[in-house]
XYZ file of C-alpha atoms in Angstrom:
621
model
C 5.584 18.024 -51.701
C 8.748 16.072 -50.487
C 10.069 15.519 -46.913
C 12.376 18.037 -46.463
C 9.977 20.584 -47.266
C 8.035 19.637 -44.382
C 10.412 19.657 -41.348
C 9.472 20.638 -37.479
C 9.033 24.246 -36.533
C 8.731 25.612 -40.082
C 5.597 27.514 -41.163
C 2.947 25.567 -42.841
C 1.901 27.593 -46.343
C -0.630 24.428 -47.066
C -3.763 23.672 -45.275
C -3.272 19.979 -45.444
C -0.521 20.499 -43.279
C -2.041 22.503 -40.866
C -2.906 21.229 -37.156
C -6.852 20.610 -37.221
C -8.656 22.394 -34.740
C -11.258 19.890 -34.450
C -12.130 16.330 -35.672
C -14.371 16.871 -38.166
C -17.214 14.560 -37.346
C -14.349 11.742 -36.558
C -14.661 9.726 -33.821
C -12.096 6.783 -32.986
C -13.465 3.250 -33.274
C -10.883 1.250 -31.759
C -7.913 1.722 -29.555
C -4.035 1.114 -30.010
C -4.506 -2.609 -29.036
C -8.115 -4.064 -29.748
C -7.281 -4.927 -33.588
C -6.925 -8.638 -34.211
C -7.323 -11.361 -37.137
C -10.920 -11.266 -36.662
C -11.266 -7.745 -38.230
C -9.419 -8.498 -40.964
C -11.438 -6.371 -43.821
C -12.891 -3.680 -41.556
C -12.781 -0.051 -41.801
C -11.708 1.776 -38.442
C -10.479 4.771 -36.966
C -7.449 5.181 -34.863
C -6.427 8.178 -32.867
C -2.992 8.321 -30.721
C 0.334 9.279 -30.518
C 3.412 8.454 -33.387
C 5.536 5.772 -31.899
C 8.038 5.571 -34.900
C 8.110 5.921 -38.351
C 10.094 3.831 -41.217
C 10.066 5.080 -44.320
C 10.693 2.127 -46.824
C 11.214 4.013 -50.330
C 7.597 3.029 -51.346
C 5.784 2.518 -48.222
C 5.969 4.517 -45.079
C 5.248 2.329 -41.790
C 4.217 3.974 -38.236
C 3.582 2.080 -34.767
C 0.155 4.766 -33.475
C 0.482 4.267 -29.819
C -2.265 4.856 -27.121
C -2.479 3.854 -23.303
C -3.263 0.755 -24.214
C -0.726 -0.671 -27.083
C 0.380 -0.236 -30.248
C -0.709 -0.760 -34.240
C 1.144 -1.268 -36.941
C -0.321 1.239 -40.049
C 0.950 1.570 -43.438
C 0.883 4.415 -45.669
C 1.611 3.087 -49.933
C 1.180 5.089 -52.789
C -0.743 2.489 -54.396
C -3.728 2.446 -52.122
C -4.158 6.060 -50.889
C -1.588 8.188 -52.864
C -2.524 11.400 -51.737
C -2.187 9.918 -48.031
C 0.704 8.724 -48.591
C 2.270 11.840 -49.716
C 1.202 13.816 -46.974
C 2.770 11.212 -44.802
C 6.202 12.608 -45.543
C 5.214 15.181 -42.412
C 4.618 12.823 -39.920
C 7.091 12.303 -37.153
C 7.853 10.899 -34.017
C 5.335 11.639 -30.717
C 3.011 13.911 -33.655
C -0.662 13.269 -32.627
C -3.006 11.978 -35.703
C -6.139 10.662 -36.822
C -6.074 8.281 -39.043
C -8.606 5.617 -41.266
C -7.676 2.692 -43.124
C -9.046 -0.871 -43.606
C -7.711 -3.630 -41.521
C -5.459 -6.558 -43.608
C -3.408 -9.198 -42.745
C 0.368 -8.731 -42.029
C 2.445 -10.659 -44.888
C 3.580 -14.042 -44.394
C 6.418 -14.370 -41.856
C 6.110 -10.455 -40.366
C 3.485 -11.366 -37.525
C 4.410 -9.932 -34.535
C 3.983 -12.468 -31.561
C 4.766 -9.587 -28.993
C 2.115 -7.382 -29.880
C -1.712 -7.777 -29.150
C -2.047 -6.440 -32.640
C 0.832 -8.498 -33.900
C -1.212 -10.105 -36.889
C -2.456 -7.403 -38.771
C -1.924 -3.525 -40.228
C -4.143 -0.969 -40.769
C -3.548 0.447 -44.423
C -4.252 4.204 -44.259
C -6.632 6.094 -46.760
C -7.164 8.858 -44.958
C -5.053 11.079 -42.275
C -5.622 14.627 -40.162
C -3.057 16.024 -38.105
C -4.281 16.455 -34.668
C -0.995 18.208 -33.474
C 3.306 18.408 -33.868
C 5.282 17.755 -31.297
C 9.017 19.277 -30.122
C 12.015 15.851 -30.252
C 11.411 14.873 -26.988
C 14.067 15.103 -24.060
C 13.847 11.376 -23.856
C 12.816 8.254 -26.229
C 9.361 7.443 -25.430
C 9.688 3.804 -24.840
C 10.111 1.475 -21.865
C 13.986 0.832 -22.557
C 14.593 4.645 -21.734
C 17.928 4.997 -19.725
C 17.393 8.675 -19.059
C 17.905 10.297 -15.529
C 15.218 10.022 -12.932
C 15.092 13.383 -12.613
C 14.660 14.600 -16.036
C 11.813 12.224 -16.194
C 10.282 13.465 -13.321
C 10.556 17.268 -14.862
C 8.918 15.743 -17.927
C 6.397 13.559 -16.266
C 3.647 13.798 -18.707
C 5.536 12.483 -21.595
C 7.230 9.813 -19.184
C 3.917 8.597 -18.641
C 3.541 7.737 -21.707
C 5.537 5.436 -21.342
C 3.853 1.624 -22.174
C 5.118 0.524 -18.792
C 4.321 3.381 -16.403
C 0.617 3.383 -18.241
C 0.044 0.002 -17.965
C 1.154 0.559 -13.580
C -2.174 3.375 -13.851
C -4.218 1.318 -15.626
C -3.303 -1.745 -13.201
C -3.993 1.230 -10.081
C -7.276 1.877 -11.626
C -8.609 -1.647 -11.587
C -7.456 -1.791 -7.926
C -9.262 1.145 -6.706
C -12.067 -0.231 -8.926
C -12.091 -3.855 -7.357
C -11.938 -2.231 -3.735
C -15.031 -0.352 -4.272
C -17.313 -2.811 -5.553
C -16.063 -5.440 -2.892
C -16.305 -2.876 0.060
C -19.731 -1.774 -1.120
C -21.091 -5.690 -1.500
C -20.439 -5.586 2.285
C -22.445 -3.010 2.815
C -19.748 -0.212 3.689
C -20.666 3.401 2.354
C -17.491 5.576 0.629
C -17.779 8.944 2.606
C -15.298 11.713 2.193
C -13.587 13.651 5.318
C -12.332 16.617 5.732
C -8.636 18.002 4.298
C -8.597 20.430 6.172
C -8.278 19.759 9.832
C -7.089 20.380 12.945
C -2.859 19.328 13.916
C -2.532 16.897 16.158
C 1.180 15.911 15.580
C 1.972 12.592 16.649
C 4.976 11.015 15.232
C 5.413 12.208 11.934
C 5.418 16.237 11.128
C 1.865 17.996 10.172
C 1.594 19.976 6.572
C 0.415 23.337 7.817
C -2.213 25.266 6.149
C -2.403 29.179 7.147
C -5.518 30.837 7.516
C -6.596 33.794 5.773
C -9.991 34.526 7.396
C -8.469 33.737 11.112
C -5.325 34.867 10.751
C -2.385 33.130 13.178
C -4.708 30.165 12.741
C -3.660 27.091 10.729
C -5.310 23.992 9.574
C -3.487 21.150 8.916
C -3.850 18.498 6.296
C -4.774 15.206 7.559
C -2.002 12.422 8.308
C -5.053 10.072 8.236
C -8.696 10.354 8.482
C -8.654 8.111 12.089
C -10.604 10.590 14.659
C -13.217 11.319 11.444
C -13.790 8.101 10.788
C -14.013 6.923 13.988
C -16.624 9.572 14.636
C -18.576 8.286 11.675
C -19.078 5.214 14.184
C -20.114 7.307 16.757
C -22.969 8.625 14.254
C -24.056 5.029 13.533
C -22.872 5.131 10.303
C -21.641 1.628 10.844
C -19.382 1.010 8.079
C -16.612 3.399 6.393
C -14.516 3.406 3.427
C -12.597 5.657 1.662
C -9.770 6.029 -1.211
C -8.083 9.054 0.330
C -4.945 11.096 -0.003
C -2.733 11.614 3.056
C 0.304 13.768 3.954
C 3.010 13.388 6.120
C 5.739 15.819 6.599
C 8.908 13.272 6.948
C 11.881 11.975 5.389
C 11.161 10.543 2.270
C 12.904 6.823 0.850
C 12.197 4.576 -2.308
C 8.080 3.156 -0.243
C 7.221 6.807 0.686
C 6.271 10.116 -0.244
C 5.007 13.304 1.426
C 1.031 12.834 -0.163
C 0.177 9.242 -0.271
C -3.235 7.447 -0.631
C -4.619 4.848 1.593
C -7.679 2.499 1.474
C -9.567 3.733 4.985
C -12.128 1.371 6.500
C -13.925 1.304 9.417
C -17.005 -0.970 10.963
C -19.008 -0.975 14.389
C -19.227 -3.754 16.696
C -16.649 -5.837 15.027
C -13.533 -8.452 16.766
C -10.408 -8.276 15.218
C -11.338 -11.513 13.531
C -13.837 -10.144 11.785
C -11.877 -6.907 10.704
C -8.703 -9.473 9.787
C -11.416 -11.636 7.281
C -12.699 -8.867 5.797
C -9.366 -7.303 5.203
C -8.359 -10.907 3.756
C -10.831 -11.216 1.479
C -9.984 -7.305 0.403
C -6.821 -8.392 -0.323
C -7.272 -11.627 -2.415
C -9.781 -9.824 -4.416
C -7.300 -7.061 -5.537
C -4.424 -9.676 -6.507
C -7.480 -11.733 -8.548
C -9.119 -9.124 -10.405
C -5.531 -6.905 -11.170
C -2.865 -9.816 -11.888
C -4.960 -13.065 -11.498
C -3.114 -14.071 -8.424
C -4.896 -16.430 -5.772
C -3.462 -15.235 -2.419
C -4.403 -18.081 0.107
C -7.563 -18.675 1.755
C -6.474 -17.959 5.244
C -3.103 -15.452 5.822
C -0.268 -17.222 8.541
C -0.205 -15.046 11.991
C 2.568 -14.090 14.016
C 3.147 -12.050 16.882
C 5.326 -9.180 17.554
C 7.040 -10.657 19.493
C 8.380 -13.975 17.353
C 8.693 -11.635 14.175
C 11.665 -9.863 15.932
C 13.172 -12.486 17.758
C 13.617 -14.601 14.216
C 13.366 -11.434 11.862
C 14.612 -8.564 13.570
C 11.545 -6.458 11.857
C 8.135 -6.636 12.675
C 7.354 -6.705 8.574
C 9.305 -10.149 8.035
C 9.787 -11.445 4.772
C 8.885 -15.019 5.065
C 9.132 -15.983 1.271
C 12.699 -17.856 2.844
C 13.587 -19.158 5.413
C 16.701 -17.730 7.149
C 16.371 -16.918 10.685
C 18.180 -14.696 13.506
C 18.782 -17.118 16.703
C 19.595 -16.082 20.703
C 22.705 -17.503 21.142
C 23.306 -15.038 23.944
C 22.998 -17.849 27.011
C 25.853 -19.878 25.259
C 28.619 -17.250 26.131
C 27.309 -15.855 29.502
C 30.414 -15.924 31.705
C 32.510 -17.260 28.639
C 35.983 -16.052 28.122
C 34.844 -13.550 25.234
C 34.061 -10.765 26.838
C 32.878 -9.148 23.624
C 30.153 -11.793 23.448
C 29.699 -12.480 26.999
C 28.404 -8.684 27.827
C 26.567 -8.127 25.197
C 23.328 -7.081 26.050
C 21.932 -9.202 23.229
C 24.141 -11.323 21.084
C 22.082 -13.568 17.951
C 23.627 -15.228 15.038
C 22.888 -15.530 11.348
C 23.864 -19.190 9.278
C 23.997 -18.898 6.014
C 24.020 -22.092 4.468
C 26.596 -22.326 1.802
C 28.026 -18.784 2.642
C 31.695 -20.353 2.858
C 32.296 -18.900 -0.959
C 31.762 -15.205 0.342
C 34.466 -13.203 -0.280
C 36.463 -11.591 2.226
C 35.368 -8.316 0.351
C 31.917 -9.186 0.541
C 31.654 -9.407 4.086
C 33.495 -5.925 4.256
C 31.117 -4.738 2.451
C 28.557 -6.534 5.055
C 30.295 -4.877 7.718
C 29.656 -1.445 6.476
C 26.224 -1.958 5.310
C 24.893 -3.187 8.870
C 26.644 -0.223 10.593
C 23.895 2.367 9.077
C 21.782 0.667 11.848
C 24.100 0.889 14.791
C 25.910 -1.881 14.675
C 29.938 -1.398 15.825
C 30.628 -4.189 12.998
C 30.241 -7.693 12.180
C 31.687 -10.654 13.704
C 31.800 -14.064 11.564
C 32.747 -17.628 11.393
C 32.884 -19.718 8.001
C 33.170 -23.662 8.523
C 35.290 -24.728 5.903
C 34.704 -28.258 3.690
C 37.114 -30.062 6.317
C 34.789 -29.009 9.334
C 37.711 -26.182 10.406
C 36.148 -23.042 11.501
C 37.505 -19.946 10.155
C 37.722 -16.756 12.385
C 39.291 -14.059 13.881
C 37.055 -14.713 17.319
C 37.114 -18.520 17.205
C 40.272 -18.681 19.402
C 38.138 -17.076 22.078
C 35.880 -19.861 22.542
C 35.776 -22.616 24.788
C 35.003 -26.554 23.318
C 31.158 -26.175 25.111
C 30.760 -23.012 23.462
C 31.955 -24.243 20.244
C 29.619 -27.419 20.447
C 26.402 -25.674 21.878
C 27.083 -23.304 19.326
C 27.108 -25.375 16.143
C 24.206 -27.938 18.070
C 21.611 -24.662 18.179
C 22.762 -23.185 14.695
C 22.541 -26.730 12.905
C 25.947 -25.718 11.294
C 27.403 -27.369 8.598
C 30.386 -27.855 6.304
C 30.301 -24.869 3.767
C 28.355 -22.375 6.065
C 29.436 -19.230 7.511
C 27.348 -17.638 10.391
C 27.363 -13.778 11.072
C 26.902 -12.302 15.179
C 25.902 -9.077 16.575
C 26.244 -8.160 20.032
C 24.345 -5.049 20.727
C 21.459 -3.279 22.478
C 18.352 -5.663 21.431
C 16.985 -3.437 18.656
C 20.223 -2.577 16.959
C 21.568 -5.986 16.823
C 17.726 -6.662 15.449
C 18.079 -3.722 12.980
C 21.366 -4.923 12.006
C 21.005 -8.872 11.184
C 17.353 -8.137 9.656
C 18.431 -5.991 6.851
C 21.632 -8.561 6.785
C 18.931 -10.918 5.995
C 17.567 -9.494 3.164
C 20.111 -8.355 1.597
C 21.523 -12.427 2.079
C 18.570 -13.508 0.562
C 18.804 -11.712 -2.771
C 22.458 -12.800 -2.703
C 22.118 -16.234 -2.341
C 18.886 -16.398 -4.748
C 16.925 -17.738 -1.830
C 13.555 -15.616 -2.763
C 10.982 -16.352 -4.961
C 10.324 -13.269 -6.258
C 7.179 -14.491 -8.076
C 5.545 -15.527 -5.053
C 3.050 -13.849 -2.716
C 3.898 -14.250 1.188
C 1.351 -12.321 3.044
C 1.535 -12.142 6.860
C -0.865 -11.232 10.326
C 1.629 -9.681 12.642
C -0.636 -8.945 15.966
C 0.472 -8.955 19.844
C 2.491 -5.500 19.094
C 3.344 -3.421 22.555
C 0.415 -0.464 23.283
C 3.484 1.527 24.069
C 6.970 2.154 23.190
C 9.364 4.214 24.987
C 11.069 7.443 23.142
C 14.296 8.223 24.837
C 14.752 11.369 22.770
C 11.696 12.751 24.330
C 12.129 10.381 27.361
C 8.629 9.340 27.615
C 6.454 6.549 26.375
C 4.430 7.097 22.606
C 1.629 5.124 21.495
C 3.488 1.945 19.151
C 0.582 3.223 16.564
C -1.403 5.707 17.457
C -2.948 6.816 20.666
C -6.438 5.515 19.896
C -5.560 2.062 19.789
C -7.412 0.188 22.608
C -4.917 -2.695 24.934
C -5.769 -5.990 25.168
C -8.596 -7.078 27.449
C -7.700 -6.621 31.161
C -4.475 -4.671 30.567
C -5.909 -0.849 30.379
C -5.649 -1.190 34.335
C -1.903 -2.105 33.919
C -0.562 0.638 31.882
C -0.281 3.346 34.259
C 2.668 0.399 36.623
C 3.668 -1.566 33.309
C 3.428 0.557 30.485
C 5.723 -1.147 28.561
C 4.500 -4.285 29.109
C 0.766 -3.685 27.767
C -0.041 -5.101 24.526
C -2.459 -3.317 22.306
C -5.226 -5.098 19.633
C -3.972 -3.990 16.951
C -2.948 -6.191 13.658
C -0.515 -5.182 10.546
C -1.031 -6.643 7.439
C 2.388 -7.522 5.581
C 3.873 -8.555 2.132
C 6.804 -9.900 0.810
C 8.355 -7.810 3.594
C 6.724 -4.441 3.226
C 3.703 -3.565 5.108
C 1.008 -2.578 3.509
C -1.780 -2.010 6.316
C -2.810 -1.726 9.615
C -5.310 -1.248 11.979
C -7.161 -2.005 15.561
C -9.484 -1.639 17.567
C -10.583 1.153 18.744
C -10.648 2.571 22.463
C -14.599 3.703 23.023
C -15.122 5.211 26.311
C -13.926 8.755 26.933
C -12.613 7.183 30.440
C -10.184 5.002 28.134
C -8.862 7.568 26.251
C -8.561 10.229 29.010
C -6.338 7.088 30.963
C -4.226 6.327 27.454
C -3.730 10.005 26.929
C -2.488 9.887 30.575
C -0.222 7.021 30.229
C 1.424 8.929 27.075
C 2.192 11.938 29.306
C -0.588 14.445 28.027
C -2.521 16.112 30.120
C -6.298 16.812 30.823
C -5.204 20.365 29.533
C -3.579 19.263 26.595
C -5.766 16.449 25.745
C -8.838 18.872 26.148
C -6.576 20.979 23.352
C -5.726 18.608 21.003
C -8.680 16.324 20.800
C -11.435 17.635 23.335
C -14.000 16.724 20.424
C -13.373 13.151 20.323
C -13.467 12.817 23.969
C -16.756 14.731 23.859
C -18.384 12.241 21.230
C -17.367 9.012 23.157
C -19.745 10.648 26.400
C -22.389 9.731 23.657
C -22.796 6.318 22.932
C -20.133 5.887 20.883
C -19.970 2.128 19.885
C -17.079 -0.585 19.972
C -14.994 -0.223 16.838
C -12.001 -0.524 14.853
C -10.686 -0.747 11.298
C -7.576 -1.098 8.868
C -6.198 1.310 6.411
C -4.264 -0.111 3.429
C -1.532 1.663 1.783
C -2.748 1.871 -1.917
C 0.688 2.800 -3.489
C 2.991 0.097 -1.897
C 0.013 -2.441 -2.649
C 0.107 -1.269 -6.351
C 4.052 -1.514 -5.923
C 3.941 -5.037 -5.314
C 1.367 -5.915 -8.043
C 3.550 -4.485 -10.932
C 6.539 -4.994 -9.502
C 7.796 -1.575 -9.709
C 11.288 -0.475 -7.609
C 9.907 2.784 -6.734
C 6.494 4.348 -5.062
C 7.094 7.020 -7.783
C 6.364 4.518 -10.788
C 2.936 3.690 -9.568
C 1.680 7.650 -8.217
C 0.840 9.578 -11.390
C 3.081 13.053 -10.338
C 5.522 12.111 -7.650
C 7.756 14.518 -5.523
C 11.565 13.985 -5.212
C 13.155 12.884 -2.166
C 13.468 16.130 -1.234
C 9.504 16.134 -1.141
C 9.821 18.868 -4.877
C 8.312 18.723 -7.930
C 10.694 19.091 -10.577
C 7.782 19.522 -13.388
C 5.674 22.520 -11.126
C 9.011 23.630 -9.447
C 6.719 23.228 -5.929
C 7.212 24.544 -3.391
C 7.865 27.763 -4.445
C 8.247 31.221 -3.344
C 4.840 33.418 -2.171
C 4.496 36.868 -2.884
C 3.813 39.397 -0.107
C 0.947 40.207 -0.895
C 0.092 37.175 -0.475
C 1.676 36.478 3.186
C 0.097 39.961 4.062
C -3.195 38.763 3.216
C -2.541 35.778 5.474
C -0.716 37.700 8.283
C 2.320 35.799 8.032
C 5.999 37.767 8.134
C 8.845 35.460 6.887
C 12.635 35.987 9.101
C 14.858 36.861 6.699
C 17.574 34.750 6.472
C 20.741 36.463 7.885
C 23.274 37.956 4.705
C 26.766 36.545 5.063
C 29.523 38.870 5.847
C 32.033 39.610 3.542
C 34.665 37.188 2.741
C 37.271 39.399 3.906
C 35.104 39.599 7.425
C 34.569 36.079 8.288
C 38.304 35.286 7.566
C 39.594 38.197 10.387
C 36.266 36.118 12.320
C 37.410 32.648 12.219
């Protein structure tokens, strides 16, 4: 039988050709990637999907892939004629069995790049295990097709060699948490999905009820109150691997569902929550990548990270650093800089060869945080500085200026003068993006942070009242619960974030324990006894009975597996992602109910309102 006359989608007349419905008493004895020198002369069985086929004339050549690599296997006339006939069939993502004795490649056609570089498997024997349609997209890491018709396709994307090497990488991780949390004696206990809303911050994922109808759950935006109550049942220590959901607006580090590494302890300080977080840490970057994080993580407060940074998740892999200059032009003849109500600089060592296009382009990029635009000043090889602003400045200013900044020949230093956290906002994303233009970040290296001393409070002038800076169970620094009712914006809360290469990737505190506490924080954040006795009248309940002192961390699994394989989205490393719009191109969720359904739950949809005739809103408008 030749090759055309077995071609995809016709009927099959010959049972050799048929898909098997079963193996047959096969059973696979190796994978895609465990074949090397040393069984050279073996018999095995290998099981996967068709990479690609060559057919030579004589000998027809396929790469069987698996999760975990590729082999080489040869189909010649000489050694297994029958097999080798049948062969003709086989094409490209077609799912076989095959068995066939393990020999050396021929001189000069090893394969450095491949685990199984060094030998072939020549084939005696083959099944069919199933076809396959021509896929929408090559199977293979160098694909260039769209996001989104990946996404629709997601189970043959991840077949991709790179995406299921990022799940194999993700499974390690989760393993290497486990076994490290459970050696300190923490127990993995699941909590509830379906819970109670308590919106604070970001929007709940409502659940209706079909047994109490009106009634909703909502799924959890963390397990916080349950684990916390897990303290208050002695429990002691907490983990959990758990999946999250937030209703917000979505971006490249965040998704609607999202799974975080929960812990929890009794009777701890943040030192000890901070070491055992540390050695969390360093154990995941050992046992996935064999990276040795250092033994002891550099601190910095809140405080310093957004006076230098502008962001309280700094990147500190470089060093280039926003500076106060605002004191150097009070009463100056500038007026733009001298009533500012916060005016810092940016140098930029060698930033003289920016183009005048590039810091247009600057200009535009920093006003997506606020900023009015971008004020500059390049000092040119002869010491002359360059400017549309320098004419404004006195000699002092000019020479306090370049004494604090360090300037030098060849630099050019960048200024916003703005409300505090715009002009922040504005210079710290400057920074990074400066960074990656000037090649000033390593972007093999590992920079992990302690950012502590954050505010307890921060004030919301959309709903003109103070919010908790994390969450509303976070206890204030020693001495300062007494404060927050005269200074609540002065308060500082002990809490810690843990951060990366400029992304954070946990954070935690301790805990508020007494249900006078929490009645006074719930105070301080403008909710009543009413509403508090609403919202979270449990937890206060449980703190009247013994509850312990506490506190935890909760690590973001997906931006941690991010940063260990380097991925550029938090949809490469989650196994079915959602789009920005928070939809799933492959289910086509969410989707419409039936009414049956919504009767069943007592729910009645508004319809949306039908738009007039065109004729009608033209005599309208």
């Amino acid at each position: 039988m030749t090759e055309q006359s077995i071609t995809q989608g016709e009927e099959r007349d010959y049972d050799e050709y048929r898909v098997i419905q079963d193996l047959g008493g096969w059973r696979r004895s190796h994978t895609c990637n465990q074949l090397t020198a040393a069984d050279i002369g073996s018999e095995v069985t290998l099981m996967g999907w068709v990479q690609f086929r060559r057919d030579h004339g004589g000998l027809i050549f396929i790469d069987l892939r698996d999760r975990e690599g590729l082999t080489q296997c040869v189909f010649s006339p000489e050694v297994a004629p029958e097999a080798h006939e049948r062969a003709h069939a086989i094409r490209v993502e077609y799912v076989v069995a095959l068995k066939g004795v393990v020999r050396a490649r021929p001189e000069g056609m090893a394969n450095p790049g491949m685990a199984t570089g060094e030998v072939e498997i020549y084939a005696n024997e083959w099944k069919l295990l199933n076809t396959s349609d021509t896929p929408p997209f090559p199977i293979e890491d160098r694909v260039d097709a769209a996001e989104m018709l990946r996404l629709k396709y997601r189970y043959l994307d991840l077949r991709r060699p790179r995406l299921a090497k990022n799940f194999i990488l993700r499974n390690k991780a989760a393993q290497a948490a486990r076994r490290y949390l459970d050696s300190l004696g923490f127990l993995e206990i699941e909590t509830p999905v379906l819970t109670k809303s308590t919106p604070e911050g970001a929007r709940d994922f409502l659940v209706p009820s079909r047994l109490s109808q009106g009634m909703f759950y909502a799924l959890p935006q963390s397990p916080q109150i349950f684990k916390q109550l897990l303290m208050v049942a002695g429990l002691d220590r907490y983990f959990q691997i758990v999946k999250c959901f937030r209703d917000e607006d979505l971006r490249a580090d965040r998704q609607p569902e999202f799974t975080q590494i929960d812990i929890e302890m009794s009777f701890p300080d943040e030192e000890q929550i901070m070491g055992m977080a540390e050695g969390l840490v360093r154990t995941l970057f050992k046992e996935t990548i064999g990276a040795a994080l250092p033994e002891a993580f550099p601190r910095m407060t809140y405080r310093q990270a957004m006076d230098e940074y502008g962001s309280d998740k700094p990147d500190i892999r470089f060093e280039l650093k926003l500076v106060d200059v605002k004191d150097i032009f009070a009463g100056g003849g500038f007026k733009v800089f001298a009533a500012a109500p916060c005016l810092k600089a940016l140098r930029v060592a060698g930033g003289l060869e920016l183009s005048r296009k590039e810091i247009d382009d600057y200009t535009e990029f920093v006003k997506i945080y606020g900023a009015q635009g971008l004020a500059w000043i390049k000092v040119k090889e002869d010491g002359e500085w360059q400017s549309p602003i320098v004419k404004f400045f006195s000699e002092d200013e000019k020479k306090a200026l370049a004494e604090r900044l360090g300037m030098q020949n060849g630099d050019i230093v960048f200024f916003q003068a703005a409300p505090e956290d715009v002009a922040n906002a504005a210079l710290g994303n400057l920074r990074l993006k400066l960074g990656e233009r000037f090649g000033l970040i390593d972007e093999k290296a590992f920079a992990p942070l302690w950012v502590t001393d954050f505010p307890l409070l921060e004030y919301d002038p959309e709903d003109k009242r103070w919010v908790a800076k994390h969450h509303p169970f976070t206890s204030p620094q020693p001495g300062q619960m007494e404060t927050i009712a005269s200074d609540p914006g002065g308060a500082l809360a002990r809490a810690y974030d843990l951060v990366l290469n400029g992304s954070e990737i946990g954070g935690g505190s301790i805990r508020i324990h007494t249900p006078a506490a929490q009645k006074a924080m719930f105070q301080a954040l403008g909710i009543g006894d009413e509403e508090a006795e609403e919202k979270f009248g449990f937890l206060i309940e449980a703190l009247k009975f013994g509850a312990p002192p506490h506190g935890g961390i909760a690590f973001g699994l997906d931006r941690i597996i991010m940063i260990l394989t380097g991925a550029k989205s938090i949809r490469d490393v989650i196994a079915f992602p959602k789009t920005q719009k928070a939809t799933c191109l492959m289910t086509e969720a969410p989707n419409v109910v039936g009414k049956k359904q919504l009767r069943e739950l007592g729910i009645q949809l508004r319809e949306k309102p039908a738009e007039a005739p065109a004729e009608q809103q033209k005599s309208e408008a």
